[in-house]
Amino acid sequence: MATQQTRSLARFMMAPSVVLLLVWMVVPLALTLWFSFQQYNPLNPIRDGFVGFSNYALFYSNPAFLQSILNTLTLVVSVLLITVIGGILLALLIDQPMWGQGIVRILVISPFFVMPPVAALVWKNMIMHPQYGVFADIARFFGAQPIDWFGQHPMMAIIIIVAWQWLPFATLILLTALQSLDGEQKEAAEMDGAGFVSRFIYLTLPHMSRAITVVILIQTIFLLSVYAEILVTTNGGPGYASTNLPFLVYQKALLEFKIGQASAGGIIAVILANIVAFFAMRAVGKNLDK
Amino acid sequence: MKLRTLTLGLLSASALAFAAHAESITIATVNNGDMVRMQKLTEDFTKANPDIQLNWVTLEENVLRERVTTDIATKGGQYDVMTIGTYEVPIWAKQSWLLPLDKLGADYDAKDIIPAIAGGLSVDGKLYAAPFYGESSFVMYRKDLMDKAGLKMPDAPTWDFIRQAADKMTDRANGVNGVCLRGKAGWGENMAFLTAMSNSFGARWFDENWKPQFDQPEWKKTLQFYVDMMKADGPEGASSNGFNENLALFQQGKCGMWIDATVAASFVSDPKNSTVADKVGYALAPDNGLGKRGNWLWAWSLAIPAGTQKADAAEKFVSWATSKHYAELVASKEGWANVPPGTRSSLYANAEYQKAAPFAKMTLDSINAADPTHPTVKPVPYVGVQFVAIPEFQGLGTTVGQLFSAALAGQSSVDDALKQAQDAATAAMTEGGYIK
């Protein structure tokens, strides 16, 4: 039981780090907010100055904007679906006693250790490339026309790459949850005559629900900011077909040097991320209270 | 003990004195082969200038552009010498961000610089960057496939001839594409090619009043021709192919023709890397008989930012790296074929260079065929062959590049792409204050 003094002392000692964290977050956010109301293009410094909300209006009226929101959400939802469902299946599979289990587990988890730009390069040049890729070789072997992944189905290609990278994370978290399930419960259910499917639905899945929540929340945060995979493979194209919000902000800031519009985009992205996080917390976060 | 202290003191004092005397300059450059070679040869410079130390910052093209642009625009002052291209020079010189290069030394021979290149790097007759290597674009083609198709490539082909040759050379069953062209979006990727190509179709980015021209028939003809030809005779996934991707395809014998930078000639004719090295022919970029060919003009050049404290040392270095002496140095160490091309007339008059580089004449002819001050058939208010030298172009060029790349990938129609390009360009020019 902490006394009044120890609590005050704790507050006093924690204060520097709290202040530091606050400054760490508040300064960049404040600067972004400030720049979002300025006409600031370092390449054309004559026209600087306060412009009100026009950066927001310009960012919003950009034909790529709505497409980028749609792409951001498509990416998050698709990758979550693939990784959660795939993660549950993989976790169930590698939880089974089998020969070489250790090696199989390491192989399943290994994509997580590959850096995103490297993974994207490998997928682009060695797997999905319409001339030299493994997929093209397979298609040609069966006499089919190779698929031009990044030209024809850019979003799908990026979803596959990102899902491949996040599947191990989901699998790992879900596997630990699965292993914490009491063996006696399973046996009891089995003795009561429950089949594999009912055991899964009524026992395993509810047991895993907290882990699933963790996976969804953590992945949502990271998937909202996917950037390297897009830069390396499609550069947001063709057209705006694979431009997401972070990529659009990058494009405005470092390709067009429209710092004002990029800052406005950054603020919009922060607001949207908070909305998504709010709904995600409400929808699945209540699992965490149990 | 005393002696030791004294010696140490003396040593550190002399080290300090030397450090104070020696000046170190920081050079930002691109990681292209010619620049990497320059770094290896710097001993020649430091021997002659022992009081100047060189620090290198070598970056990939896009990253370099981001860094130097940010540095110069925010007056960061990180670099004393910057590697920039013909796009940046006129814009930055007008902003007074660059120092004019008027003290390059008595034996520098600035008049020897090829006039088209010097023109691209000068503002009001003053040179603001010294060219390290220069390039245009031309047609590289497979002589064996042309023979097989029963055709003969003229020195100056038309677009119709290119189309006909591409159709005849395409042999998809054997993995041969009639023509490989850039499709990857970017102002320095597909738009470099398409803008240069559009010049030969009579198109232009803006009219004299900065009104965008993508709603004009010339652009429609350009883009339709390009998309049709690439769909019929181009490689799979062309919308992600840039310079490097096409180079790999050509070196592996998968392209009948490739229209791209003249510097590629030394790579496709190098038997160590190219399977078709002995079968490559060269021709001028195509035209339509309108008086302009579809070739560009570019020079990677060394410039000195106005904010530097070490202008003299920087200028000494720029003078060394772009001099005739440097060309001779490379020739003596690595052979004439490896001398940076496209900057000095004297190189092209050199018999040894002509012998070592069979593409020399065509390179020079291509460079001379480009005029950055009069790039188009109709008059324009801008400078630049494959770009428009205004600050807004980086962003706009890339946006339009994305739209045209989508048309190539079949994600949108040619008409839609042009309409969206017109809208984007109108918005950008209004925002930039060019049109009211």
XYZ file of C-alpha atoms in Angstrom:
726
model
C 0.000 0.000 0.000
C 1.591 3.240 -1.158
C 1.601 6.151 1.236
C 0.873 9.708 0.238
C 4.604 10.474 0.228
C 5.665 7.545 -1.892
C 2.970 8.358 -4.393
C 4.091 11.980 -4.634
C 7.663 10.813 -4.938
C 6.677 8.452 -7.751
C 4.898 11.258 -9.567
C 7.881 13.523 -9.135
C 10.274 10.937 -10.464
C 8.076 10.019 -13.380
C 7.486 13.615 -14.404
C 10.593 14.044 -16.597
C 9.800 11.023 -18.725
C 6.144 12.014 -19.021
C 7.119 15.528 -20.080
C 9.662 14.135 -22.530
C 7.090 11.777 -24.064
C 4.582 14.589 -24.313
C 7.081 16.881 -26.048
C 8.122 13.969 -28.243
C 4.544 13.639 -29.490
C 3.215 17.150 -29.218
C 5.992 19.017 -31.041
C 5.808 17.084 -34.341
C 2.012 17.060 -34.207
C 1.875 20.807 -33.558
C 4.366 21.476 -36.358
C 2.348 19.336 -38.759
C -0.788 21.226 -37.773
C 1.006 24.562 -38.258
C 2.334 23.626 -41.695
C -1.059 22.315 -42.771
C -2.319 25.906 -42.728
C 0.655 27.299 -44.631
C 1.389 27.524 -48.306
C 4.880 26.076 -48.060
C 6.694 24.747 -51.093
C 10.471 24.960 -50.613
C 10.964 24.847 -54.376
C 8.833 27.919 -54.892
C 9.411 30.033 -51.788
C 7.854 33.198 -53.134
C 4.314 32.173 -52.377
C 4.591 31.319 -48.670
C 2.011 32.322 -46.100
C -1.121 31.436 -44.170
C -3.800 29.943 -46.407
C -6.503 28.756 -43.989
C -8.089 25.458 -44.848
C -7.182 25.510 -48.536
C -4.553 22.789 -48.116
C -7.253 20.528 -46.692
C -9.575 21.433 -49.539
C -6.836 20.741 -52.104
C -5.918 17.451 -50.483
C -9.557 16.421 -50.329
C -10.295 17.423 -53.928
C -7.259 15.484 -55.173
C -8.631 12.667 -57.351
C -6.277 10.277 -55.586
C -7.655 11.055 -52.130
C -10.850 8.971 -52.063
C -9.118 6.176 -53.909
C -6.330 6.232 -51.322
C -8.791 5.983 -48.409
C -10.504 3.087 -50.124
C -7.163 1.394 -50.781
C -6.032 1.930 -47.175
C -9.198 0.307 -45.817
C -9.134 -2.498 -48.413
C -5.586 -3.297 -47.441
C -6.314 -3.329 -43.697
C -9.485 -5.417 -43.937
C -8.143 -7.917 -46.493
C -4.881 -8.515 -44.690
C -6.686 -8.869 -41.356
C -9.067 -11.444 -42.838
C -6.269 -13.447 -44.434
C -3.960 -13.351 -41.440
C -6.572 -14.066 -38.778
C -8.250 -16.935 -40.627
C -4.957 -18.227 -42.023
C -3.301 -17.759 -38.641
C -5.949 -19.830 -36.858
C -5.657 -22.620 -39.434
C -1.855 -22.594 -39.353
C -1.812 -22.490 -35.556
C -4.137 -25.506 -35.426
C -1.935 -27.295 -37.939
C 1.426 -26.732 -36.315
C -0.012 -27.440 -32.893
C -0.495 -31.055 -33.998
C 2.233 -33.457 -32.975
C 4.258 -34.127 -36.099
C 7.734 -35.083 -37.221
C 10.069 -32.077 -37.567
C 7.655 -29.778 -35.706
C 10.430 -27.376 -34.649
C 11.641 -26.827 -38.209
C 8.102 -26.395 -39.533
C 7.398 -23.753 -36.871
C 10.565 -21.831 -37.697
C 9.726 -21.936 -41.411
C 6.209 -20.651 -40.774
C 7.499 -17.790 -38.638
C 10.494 -16.868 -40.807
C 8.769 -14.309 -43.112
C 8.408 -12.050 -40.086
C 12.178 -11.661 -39.906
C 12.458 -10.334 -43.458
C 12.503 -6.536 -43.731
C 9.513 -5.157 -45.682
C 11.507 -3.592 -48.579
C 13.511 -6.794 -48.991
C 10.394 -8.943 -48.929
C 8.727 -6.650 -51.468
C 11.762 -6.787 -53.769
C 11.860 -10.577 -53.633
C 8.145 -10.849 -54.386
C 8.395 -8.287 -57.170
C 11.423 -9.610 -59.001
C 11.506 -13.310 -58.223
C 7.949 -14.416 -57.599
C 5.397 -12.144 -59.281
C 7.476 -10.764 -62.169
C 5.595 -11.467 -65.434
C 8.853 -12.403 -67.219
C 11.178 -13.995 -64.678
C 8.881 -14.744 -61.734
C 8.084 -18.187 -60.353
C 4.351 -17.595 -60.901
C 4.999 -16.769 -64.575
C 7.033 -19.966 -64.947
C 4.220 -21.989 -63.418
C 1.648 -20.333 -65.703
C 3.780 -20.999 -68.774
C 4.326 -24.613 -67.680
C 0.567 -25.120 -67.824
C 0.365 -23.238 -71.115
C -1.369 -20.212 -69.590
C -0.574 -16.528 -70.047
C 1.440 -15.187 -67.070
C -0.381 -12.653 -64.895
C 0.981 -9.107 -64.854
C 0.390 -8.752 -61.105
C 1.573 -5.173 -60.596
C -0.015 -3.881 -63.819
C -3.366 -5.659 -63.684
C -3.990 -6.497 -60.016
C -1.747 -4.137 -58.056
C -3.818 -4.054 -54.845
C -4.182 -7.814 -54.768
C -0.435 -8.207 -55.247
C 0.317 -5.842 -52.357
C -2.268 -7.538 -50.133
C -0.619 -10.904 -50.807
C 2.840 -9.547 -49.959
C 1.723 -7.779 -46.778
C -0.392 -10.741 -45.659
C 2.588 -13.041 -46.199
C 4.608 -10.839 -43.887
C 1.999 -10.597 -41.127
C 0.722 -14.169 -41.195
C 3.617 -15.416 -38.995
C 2.849 -12.795 -36.347
C -0.797 -13.839 -36.205
C 0.135 -17.508 -36.226
C 2.622 -17.066 -33.388
C 0.219 -15.186 -31.110
C -2.644 -17.565 -31.864
C -0.443 -20.621 -31.364
C 0.531 -19.468 -27.865
C -3.153 -18.994 -27.071
C -3.933 -22.438 -28.393
C -1.194 -24.007 -26.311
C -2.509 -22.383 -23.157
C -5.791 -24.278 -23.588
C -6.098 -26.857 -20.869
C -5.737 -30.393 -22.252
C -8.224 -31.735 -19.694
C -10.977 -29.499 -21.019
C -10.426 -30.863 -24.494
C -10.494 -34.416 -23.190
C -13.685 -33.750 -21.229
C -15.378 -32.305 -24.313
C -14.209 -35.256 -26.364
C -15.624 -37.701 -23.768
C -18.934 -35.862 -23.850
C -19.043 -36.686 -27.556
C -18.215 -33.287 -29.045
C -16.775 -33.594 -32.585
C -13.788 -31.643 -33.915
C -15.943 -28.837 -35.293
C -18.023 -28.320 -32.144
C -14.876 -28.520 -30.025
C -13.347 -25.813 -32.204
C -16.407 -23.539 -32.173
C -17.406 -23.865 -28.501
C -14.050 -24.393 -26.853
C -11.019 -23.408 -28.904
C -12.349 -20.275 -30.603
C -13.699 -18.609 -27.427
C -10.429 -19.431 -25.735
C -8.503 -17.733 -28.560
C -10.726 -14.640 -28.698
C -8.416 -12.440 -26.621
C -5.436 -13.381 -28.757
C -7.450 -12.663 -31.903
C -8.281 -9.236 -30.483
C -4.631 -8.519 -29.822
C -3.730 -9.583 -33.355
C -6.439 -7.375 -34.895
C -5.559 -4.305 -32.843
C -1.799 -4.477 -33.322
C -2.044 -5.290 -37.019
C -4.563 -2.530 -37.684
C -2.109 0.039 -36.321
C 0.700 -1.197 -38.555
C -1.421 -1.887 -41.648
C -2.759 1.661 -41.695
C 0.806 2.802 -42.365
C 1.997 0.290 -44.975
C 4.375 2.166 -47.231
C 7.614 0.351 -48.126
C 5.867 -2.474 -49.984
C 4.042 0.017 -52.208
C 7.099 2.167 -52.848
C 9.161 -0.841 -53.902
C 6.598 -2.641 -56.057
C 4.081 -0.333 -57.746
C 4.961 3.201 -56.641
C 1.269 3.710 -55.994
C 0.259 2.890 -59.559
C -0.749 2.230 -62.226
C -2.694 5.451 -61.951
C -3.733 5.608 -58.307
C -4.689 1.931 -58.206
C -2.404 1.120 -55.269
C -1.943 4.522 -53.619
C -2.832 4.425 -49.930
C -2.951 7.348 -47.525
C 0.665 7.186 -46.258
C 1.913 6.869 -49.814
C -0.140 9.858 -50.933
C 1.320 11.931 -48.092
C 4.840 10.831 -49.092
C 4.089 11.755 -52.699
C 2.914 15.225 -51.733
C 5.823 15.854 -49.360
C 8.866 14.427 -51.094
C 7.967 14.138 -54.768
C 5.964 17.324 -55.150
C 7.455 19.229 -52.181
C 4.005 20.536 -51.232
C 4.692 20.521 -47.519
C 1.430 22.282 -46.660
C -0.750 19.772 -48.463
C 1.295 16.856 -47.156
C 0.835 18.139 -43.592
C -2.895 18.478 -44.172
C -2.859 14.873 -45.446
C -0.932 13.821 -42.352
C -3.517 15.400 -40.053
C -6.341 13.750 -42.017
C -4.497 10.426 -41.676
C -4.160 10.897 -37.901
C -7.896 11.639 -37.596
C -8.834 8.637 -39.747
C -6.510 6.335 -37.832
C -8.162 7.450 -34.611
C -11.630 6.803 -36.014
C -10.600 3.319 -37.143
C -8.904 2.647 -33.794
C -12.018 3.839 -31.936
C -14.292 1.458 -33.805
C -11.786 -1.368 -33.591
C -11.529 -0.890 -29.830
C -15.295 -0.807 -29.435
C -15.884 -3.775 -31.679
C -13.216 -6.123 -30.444
C -11.496 -4.344 -27.572
C -14.179 -5.345 -25.032
C -12.738 -8.840 -25.177
C -9.737 -7.475 -23.362
C -11.749 -6.518 -20.267
C -12.683 -10.061 -19.405
C 57.954 11.946 -19.075
C 58.523 15.589 -19.874
C 59.851 14.762 -23.300
C 56.854 12.563 -24.002
C 54.402 15.289 -23.017
C 56.282 17.763 -25.124
C 56.294 15.469 -28.157
C 52.616 14.722 -27.783
C 51.836 18.408 -27.397
C 53.813 19.266 -30.476
C 52.193 16.474 -32.453
C 48.671 17.498 -31.548
C 49.475 21.130 -32.197
C 50.759 20.322 -35.665
C 47.747 18.098 -36.305
C 45.496 20.965 -35.318
C 47.413 23.322 -37.541
C 47.067 20.918 -40.443
C 43.367 20.440 -39.787
C 42.887 24.178 -39.689
C 44.763 24.527 -42.938
C 43.119 21.641 -44.816
C 39.633 22.367 -46.054
C 37.154 19.549 -46.416
C 34.327 19.751 -48.910
C 31.286 17.483 -49.020
C 30.157 16.213 -52.404
C 26.708 14.718 -52.956
C 26.586 12.424 -55.944
C 24.569 9.702 -57.607
C 25.648 6.042 -57.407
C 26.028 5.622 -61.179
C 29.063 3.748 -62.468
C 30.841 6.831 -63.804
C 30.571 8.633 -60.462
C 31.764 5.636 -58.495
C 34.793 5.495 -60.792
C 35.443 9.184 -60.119
C 35.658 8.482 -56.390
C 38.251 5.807 -56.998
C 40.367 8.253 -58.971
C 40.279 11.148 -56.483
C 43.870 10.543 -55.397
C 44.868 12.377 -58.549
C 42.998 15.431 -57.281
C 44.083 15.285 -53.630
C 47.736 14.905 -54.662
C 47.539 18.107 -56.654
C 45.496 19.833 -53.909
C 46.799 18.482 -50.582
C 44.931 21.154 -48.653
C 41.511 19.949 -49.805
C 39.848 16.867 -48.326
C 36.863 15.263 -50.022
C 33.861 13.770 -48.230
C 31.494 11.744 -50.394
C 27.770 11.259 -49.971
C 26.776 8.758 -52.648
C 23.071 8.057 -53.068
C 20.597 6.401 -55.377
C 19.103 8.851 -57.901
C 15.705 9.452 -56.263
C 17.153 9.714 -52.767
C 19.887 12.056 -53.967
C 17.277 14.293 -55.550
C 15.214 14.368 -52.359
C 18.246 15.154 -50.194
C 19.870 17.859 -52.304
C 16.536 19.519 -53.079
C 15.600 19.617 -49.405
C 19.085 20.825 -48.460
C 19.218 23.658 -50.952
C 15.605 24.741 -50.500
C 15.875 24.891 -46.705
C 19.413 26.352 -46.902
C 20.716 23.380 -44.942
C 24.259 23.836 -46.195
C 25.274 20.182 -45.912
C 26.928 19.976 -49.306
C 29.560 22.037 -51.092
C 29.187 20.289 -54.435
C 25.927 18.785 -55.671
C 25.273 16.432 -58.544
C 22.174 17.667 -60.320
C 20.641 17.381 -63.775
C 19.605 19.668 -66.572
C 16.138 19.932 -64.974
C 17.294 21.495 -61.728
C 19.957 23.850 -63.084
C 17.797 26.535 -64.783
C 15.254 26.555 -61.926
C 17.800 26.735 -59.136
C 19.960 29.272 -60.945
C 16.930 31.544 -61.321
C 16.269 31.260 -57.565
C 19.928 32.325 -57.014
C 20.597 29.016 -55.281
C 23.684 28.234 -57.385
C 27.002 29.992 -57.922
C 27.936 30.783 -61.523
C 30.999 28.790 -62.559
C 33.281 31.485 -63.921
C 36.544 30.488 -62.240
C 37.109 27.020 -63.611
C 40.734 27.754 -64.534
C 42.652 28.958 -67.557
C 43.035 25.537 -69.171
C 39.445 24.386 -68.557
C 38.268 25.155 -72.106
C 34.575 25.755 -71.437
C 34.021 26.341 -75.167
C 34.752 22.647 -75.743
C 31.511 21.680 -73.950
C 28.958 20.478 -76.500
C 26.723 23.522 -77.190
C 23.412 21.702 -76.594
C 24.626 20.560 -73.161
C 26.125 23.937 -72.251
C 22.832 25.564 -73.267
C 20.901 23.315 -70.901
C 23.177 24.240 -68.000
C 23.340 27.994 -68.574
C 21.078 30.874 -67.640
C 21.588 34.224 -69.359
C 24.767 32.917 -70.954
C 26.381 31.958 -67.628
C 27.289 28.364 -66.841
C 25.785 27.267 -63.488
C 26.809 23.606 -63.537
C 29.622 21.699 -65.211
C 28.551 18.553 -67.081
C 30.088 15.294 -65.832
C 28.408 13.104 -68.391
C 25.715 13.833 -70.903
C 23.207 11.762 -72.787
C 20.467 11.834 -75.340
C 18.276 8.923 -76.355
C 18.324 6.796 -79.482
C 17.173 3.512 -80.955
C 19.150 0.397 -80.049
C 18.135 -2.559 -82.194
C 19.028 -6.157 -82.927
C 20.633 -6.356 -86.359
C 20.010 -10.130 -86.594
C 16.267 -9.754 -85.940
C 16.018 -6.922 -88.457
C 17.654 -9.147 -91.073
C 15.275 -11.960 -90.187
C 12.330 -9.590 -90.605
C 13.705 -8.555 -94.014
C 14.081 -4.910 -93.001
C 16.936 -2.441 -92.874
C 17.059 0.184 -90.152
C 17.661 3.664 -91.591
C 19.970 6.007 -89.659
C 16.974 8.271 -89.019
C 13.811 6.120 -88.845
C 10.204 7.321 -88.679
C 7.700 6.160 -86.050
C 5.776 4.297 -88.756
C 8.891 2.335 -89.632
C 9.480 1.528 -85.932
C 5.914 0.274 -85.619
C 6.236 -1.880 -88.743
C 9.572 -3.300 -87.581
C 8.207 -3.983 -84.092
C 5.252 -5.903 -85.538
C 7.539 -8.039 -87.691
C 10.109 -8.754 -84.981
C 7.653 -9.739 -82.268
C 7.847 -13.462 -81.650
C 6.060 -14.084 -78.364
C 6.504 -17.866 -78.594
C 10.268 -17.366 -78.389
C 10.049 -14.565 -75.840
C 11.020 -11.812 -78.272
C 9.180 -8.484 -77.993
C 9.414 -6.154 -80.958
C 9.964 -3.071 -78.852
C 10.738 -2.303 -75.192
C 9.899 1.157 -73.875
C 9.598 2.743 -70.465
C 6.238 2.372 -68.741
C 7.083 2.887 -65.063
C 5.514 6.077 -63.754
C 7.783 9.000 -62.927
C 8.832 12.298 -64.427
C 12.293 10.849 -65.005
C 10.966 7.459 -66.143
C 8.026 7.083 -68.536
C 7.475 10.835 -68.871
C 11.050 11.426 -70.025
C 10.377 9.055 -72.885
C 6.792 10.119 -73.587
C 7.490 13.854 -73.454
C 10.407 13.477 -75.880
C 8.226 11.258 -78.090
C 5.360 13.757 -77.988
C 7.691 16.488 -79.285
C 8.091 14.506 -82.499
C 4.294 14.181 -82.776
C 3.914 17.969 -82.586
C 2.558 17.940 -79.025
C 3.602 20.206 -76.150
C 2.903 20.404 -72.420
C 1.734 24.023 -72.401
C 0.936 26.710 -74.920
C 2.457 30.189 -74.699
C -0.020 31.115 -71.948
C 0.771 28.051 -69.834
C -2.509 26.387 -70.746
C -2.100 22.582 -70.581
C -2.403 20.871 -73.975
C -3.433 17.308 -73.137
C -6.832 17.954 -74.720
C -5.183 18.515 -78.101
C -5.107 15.890 -80.893
C -1.290 15.691 -80.899
C -1.202 14.211 -77.395
C -3.983 11.792 -78.272
C -1.989 10.601 -81.284
C 1.164 10.210 -79.175
C -0.403 8.256 -76.347
C -2.602 6.114 -78.597
C 0.380 5.188 -80.775
C 2.460 4.319 -77.718
C -0.235 2.236 -76.009
C -1.220 0.390 -79.206
C 2.366 -0.441 -80.108
C 3.239 -1.580 -76.591
C 0.126 -3.757 -76.360
C 0.908 -5.432 -79.661
C 4.693 -5.675 -79.446
C 5.827 -4.784 -75.924
C 6.838 -7.050 -73.046
C 4.499 -8.333 -70.327
C 4.228 -5.983 -67.368
C 5.572 -3.006 -69.323
C 3.878 -0.576 -66.935
C 6.487 -1.439 -64.292
C 9.500 -1.246 -66.614
C 11.919 1.628 -66.273
C 15.461 2.062 -67.583
C 16.980 -0.805 -65.576
C 14.206 -3.301 -66.313
C 14.390 -2.640 -70.054
C 18.184 -2.834 -69.969
C 17.943 -6.325 -68.446
C 15.350 -7.401 -71.046
C 17.472 -6.137 -73.932
C 20.666 -7.701 -72.592
C 18.866 -11.044 -72.377
C 17.756 -10.841 -75.986
C 14.075 -10.254 -75.217
C 13.742 -6.980 -77.162
C 14.006 -6.292 -80.882
C 14.326 -2.551 -80.313
C 14.803 -0.329 -77.311
C 14.573 3.453 -77.416
C 16.372 4.869 -74.392
C 19.406 6.721 -73.040
C 22.573 6.771 -75.131
C 24.623 5.777 -72.075
C 22.929 2.363 -72.300
C 24.967 1.672 -75.440
C 28.099 0.814 -73.465
C 26.089 -1.685 -71.384
C 24.286 -3.464 -74.233
C 27.512 -3.736 -76.244
C 29.522 -5.119 -73.319
C 29.977 -8.871 -73.939
C 30.421 -9.516 -70.200
C 26.852 -8.493 -69.419
C 24.957 -8.636 -72.696
C 24.061 -11.822 -74.588
C 23.473 -9.767 -77.730
C 26.586 -7.549 -77.539
C 27.760 -8.263 -81.090
C 24.325 -7.837 -82.683
C 23.358 -4.305 -81.607
C 22.871 -1.475 -84.073
C 22.076 2.177 -83.361
C 19.837 4.753 -85.044
C 18.553 8.237 -84.248
C 15.324 8.475 -82.273
C 12.261 8.319 -84.578
C 10.383 11.298 -85.993
C 7.201 12.043 -87.900
C 8.655 14.431 -90.431
C 7.562 17.446 -88.378
C 11.074 18.692 -87.730
C 11.577 17.344 -84.207
C 12.918 13.918 -83.261
C 11.794 11.976 -80.208
C 15.075 12.181 -78.333
C 15.893 13.860 -75.052
C 18.837 15.637 -73.523
C 20.234 15.124 -70.056
C 23.479 15.818 -68.268
C 24.476 14.806 -64.765
C 26.372 17.872 -63.687
C 28.286 19.299 -60.752
C 27.041 22.543 -59.238
C 28.003 24.631 -56.219
C 25.219 25.826 -53.887
C 25.248 29.558 -53.201
C 25.395 29.020 -49.440
C 28.747 27.209 -49.342
C 31.639 28.679 -47.336
C 34.181 26.824 -49.445
C 33.420 28.001 -52.965
C 37.054 28.100 -54.105
C 37.832 24.543 -53.084
C 34.520 23.365 -54.523
C 35.210 25.073 -57.823
C 38.667 23.516 -57.999
C 37.099 20.105 -57.590
C 34.352 20.710 -60.171
C 36.978 21.908 -62.614
C 39.088 18.767 -62.082
C 36.181 16.301 -62.378
C 34.823 17.755 -65.621
C 38.131 18.605 -67.318
C 39.872 17.114 -70.341
C 42.577 16.021 -67.924
C 40.046 13.808 -66.102
C 38.962 12.180 -69.376
C 42.597 11.361 -70.124
C 43.054 10.032 -66.610
C 40.142 7.595 -67.035
C 41.378 6.590 -70.481
C 44.861 5.830 -69.140
C 43.543 3.742 -66.247
C 40.431 2.068 -67.672
C 40.422 2.573 -71.426
C 38.731 5.115 -73.686
C 35.369 3.325 -73.792
C 34.878 4.168 -70.093
C 35.433 7.913 -70.362
C 32.269 9.809 -69.279
C 30.457 10.496 -72.564
C 28.475 13.333 -74.016
C 30.041 16.480 -72.619
C 33.034 17.596 -74.700
C 33.332 17.965 -78.460
C 37.016 17.044 -78.305
C 36.174 13.533 -77.081
C 34.169 12.874 -80.234
C 37.019 14.132 -82.410
C 39.390 11.723 -80.690
C 40.208 8.800 -83.005
C 40.964 6.469 -80.112
C 37.546 7.104 -78.573
C 35.794 6.565 -81.917
C 37.552 3.214 -82.223
C 36.697 2.106 -78.680
C 33.047 3.248 -78.803
C 31.184 2.284 -81.993
C 28.148 4.239 -80.778
C 30.114 7.503 -80.434
C 28.924 9.175 -83.631
C 25.267 8.312 -83.111
C 25.466 9.568 -79.520
C 26.873 12.922 -80.612
C 24.350 13.234 -83.455
C 21.520 12.518 -81.002
C 22.757 15.083 -78.500
C 23.067 17.653 -81.274
C 19.555 16.867 -82.506
C 18.051 18.032 -79.186
C 17.483 21.698 -78.424
C 16.248 22.421 -74.889
C 15.444 26.029 -75.734
C 13.214 25.087 -78.697
C 12.057 21.566 -77.844
C 8.723 21.436 -79.658
C 7.217 22.029 -83.097
C 4.942 24.794 -81.815
C 6.303 27.552 -79.552
C 6.401 26.980 -75.781
C 7.153 29.206 -72.776
C 9.461 26.675 -71.152
C 12.977 25.214 -71.434
C 13.623 21.456 -71.474
C 13.253 18.644 -73.991
C 11.840 15.800 -71.880
C 10.752 17.986 -68.975
C 9.414 21.461 -68.297
C 11.919 23.429 -66.250
C 9.506 24.781 -63.628
C 9.438 23.714 -59.944
C 5.929 22.282 -60.303
C 7.024 19.762 -62.919
C 8.450 17.102 -60.568
C 5.056 16.619 -58.976
C 2.949 17.165 -62.068
C 5.210 15.029 -64.266
C 4.924 12.146 -61.855
C 1.145 12.489 -61.583
C 0.744 12.510 -65.366
C 3.212 9.617 -65.515
C 0.929 7.635 -63.195
C -2.082 8.330 -65.415
C -0.257 7.304 -68.585
C 1.120 4.225 -66.886
C -2.471 3.277 -66.014
C -3.438 3.662 -69.685
C -0.569 1.343 -70.647
C -1.637 -1.232 -68.058
C -5.182 -1.079 -69.448
C -6.519 0.270 -66.126
C -7.918 3.310 -67.910
C -8.528 4.344 -71.513
C -6.283 6.718 -73.440
C -9.067 9.321 -73.456
C -9.619 9.084 -69.696
C -5.901 9.302 -68.995
C -5.593 12.428 -71.139
C -8.639 14.049 -69.591
C -7.350 13.408 -66.076
C -3.905 14.672 -67.103
C -5.488 17.858 -68.415
C -7.371 18.333 -65.124
C -4.287 17.636 -63.002
C -2.143 19.989 -65.066
C -4.770 22.745 -64.987
C -5.060 22.402 -61.200
C -1.284 22.452 -60.715
C -0.790 25.476 -62.959
C -3.616 27.377 -61.305
C -2.227 26.533 -57.876
C 1.231 27.661 -58.998
C -0.148 30.978 -60.219
C 0.713 30.415 -63.909
C -2.907 30.650 -65.057
C -5.537 32.727 -63.363
